[in-house]
Amino acid sequence: YKAVGVDPKIMGIGPAYAIPEVLSLSNLSVEDIDLIELNEAFASQTIASIKEVGLDISRTNVNGGAIALGHPLGATGAMLT
């Protein structure tokens, strides 16, 4: 688990900063992860994080991610519990 904050001007790319930190804390690399789920409400957020971290797009959001689930903005807590 890792919480990060980013400048509000670039809201939505928190995963790009959290992923490397949580991997480091876990002594893992991206290659150790089979599938990656980025629970973001907008495709642009997911694309930015994929590019920034260097994720393999074929292993990321393979079932469509939050957009496919009909994720309304701000509903992550309700969706995951």
Tab-separated table of C-alpha atoms in Angstrom:
chain	number	residue	atom	x	y	z
A	1	TYR	CA	0.000	0.000	0.000
A	2	LYS	CA	1.245	3.483	-0.836
A	3	ALA	CA	-0.426	6.871	-0.883
A	4	VAL	CA	1.119	9.697	-2.880
A	5	GLY	CA	0.146	13.234	-3.699
A	6	VAL	CA	0.753	15.067	-6.936
A	7	ASP	CA	0.416	18.677	-7.993
A	8	PRO	CA	-3.276	19.418	-8.665
A	9	LYS	CA	-2.272	20.718	-12.106
A	10	ILE	CA	-1.396	17.148	-13.058
A	11	MET	CA	-4.207	15.408	-11.186
A	12	GLY	CA	-4.798	11.826	-12.137
A	13	ILE	CA	-1.278	10.486	-12.464
A	14	GLY	CA	-0.859	9.379	-8.863
A	15	PRO	CA	-0.363	5.748	-9.927
A	16	ALA	CA	2.710	6.756	-11.939
A	17	TYR	CA	4.318	7.858	-8.671
A	18	ALA	CA	2.819	5.221	-6.365
A	19	ILE	CA	3.676	2.160	-8.477
A	20	PRO	CA	7.490	2.514	-8.344
A	21	GLU	CA	7.354	3.247	-4.613
A	22	VAL	CA	5.143	0.287	-3.716
A	23	LEU	CA	7.236	-2.019	-5.901
A	24	SER	CA	10.359	-0.828	-4.107
A	25	LEU	CA	8.748	-1.333	-0.688
A	26	SER	CA	7.785	-4.869	-1.753
A	27	ASN	CA	11.168	-5.686	-3.316
A	28	LEU	CA	9.422	-6.368	-6.628
A	29	SER	CA	9.762	-5.132	-10.182
A	30	VAL	CA	7.080	-4.590	-12.806
A	31	GLU	CA	8.212	-7.841	-14.424
A	32	ASP	CA	7.200	-9.728	-11.244
A	33	ILE	CA	3.553	-8.706	-11.687
A	34	ASP	CA	1.394	-10.784	-14.046
A	35	LEU	CA	-1.556	-8.406	-14.437
A	36	ILE	CA	-1.899	-4.749	-13.489
A	37	GLU	CA	-5.168	-2.979	-12.690
A	38	LEU	CA	-5.180	0.819	-12.702
A	39	ASN	CA	-8.487	1.870	-11.172
A	40	GLU	CA	-8.803	5.261	-12.851
A	41	ALA	CA	-11.984	6.895	-14.119
A	42	PHE	CA	-10.430	8.379	-17.267
A	43	ALA	CA	-8.435	6.632	-20.014
A	44	SER	CA	-5.947	9.502	-20.188
A	45	GLN	CA	-4.930	8.872	-16.569
A	46	THR	CA	-4.267	5.218	-17.276
A	47	ILE	CA	-2.346	5.961	-20.482
A	48	ALA	CA	-0.171	8.540	-18.715
A	49	SER	CA	0.658	6.089	-15.919
A	50	ILE	CA	1.412	3.280	-18.390
A	51	LYS	CA	3.827	5.521	-20.295
A	52	GLU	CA	5.449	7.073	-17.215
A	53	VAL	CA	6.108	3.755	-15.460
A	54	GLY	CA	6.802	1.752	-18.628
A	55	LEU	CA	4.067	-0.809	-18.043
A	56	ASP	CA	3.286	-3.511	-20.579
A	57	ILE	CA	-0.065	-2.450	-22.014
A	58	SER	CA	-0.942	-6.081	-22.830
A	59	ARG	CA	-0.893	-6.862	-19.075
A	60	THR	CA	-2.595	-3.671	-17.899
A	61	ASN	CA	-6.366	-3.381	-17.388
A	62	VAL	CA	-6.966	-6.554	-19.376
A	63	ASN	CA	-10.681	-6.466	-18.531
A	64	GLY	CA	-11.076	-2.780	-19.288
A	65	GLY	CA	-10.317	-1.301	-15.874
A	66	ALA	CA	-12.522	1.161	-14.060
A	67	ILE	CA	-13.998	2.501	-17.283
A	68	ALA	CA	-15.406	-0.930	-18.178
A	69	LEU	CA	-16.934	-1.203	-14.709
A	70	GLY	CA	-18.828	2.045	-15.178
A	71	HIS	CA	-16.678	3.791	-12.574
A	72	PRO	CA	-18.170	7.180	-11.674
A	73	LEU	CA	-15.674	9.810	-10.572
A	74	GLY	CA	-14.886	9.525	-6.879
A	75	ALA	CA	-16.478	6.105	-6.344
A	76	THR	CA	-13.382	3.960	-5.805
A	77	GLY	CA	-14.238	3.241	-2.164
A	78	ALA	CA	-17.726	2.081	-3.031
A	79	MET	CA	-16.480	0.025	-5.974
A	80	LEU	CA	-13.791	-1.823	-4.013
A	81	THR	CA	-15.711	-2.568	-0.811
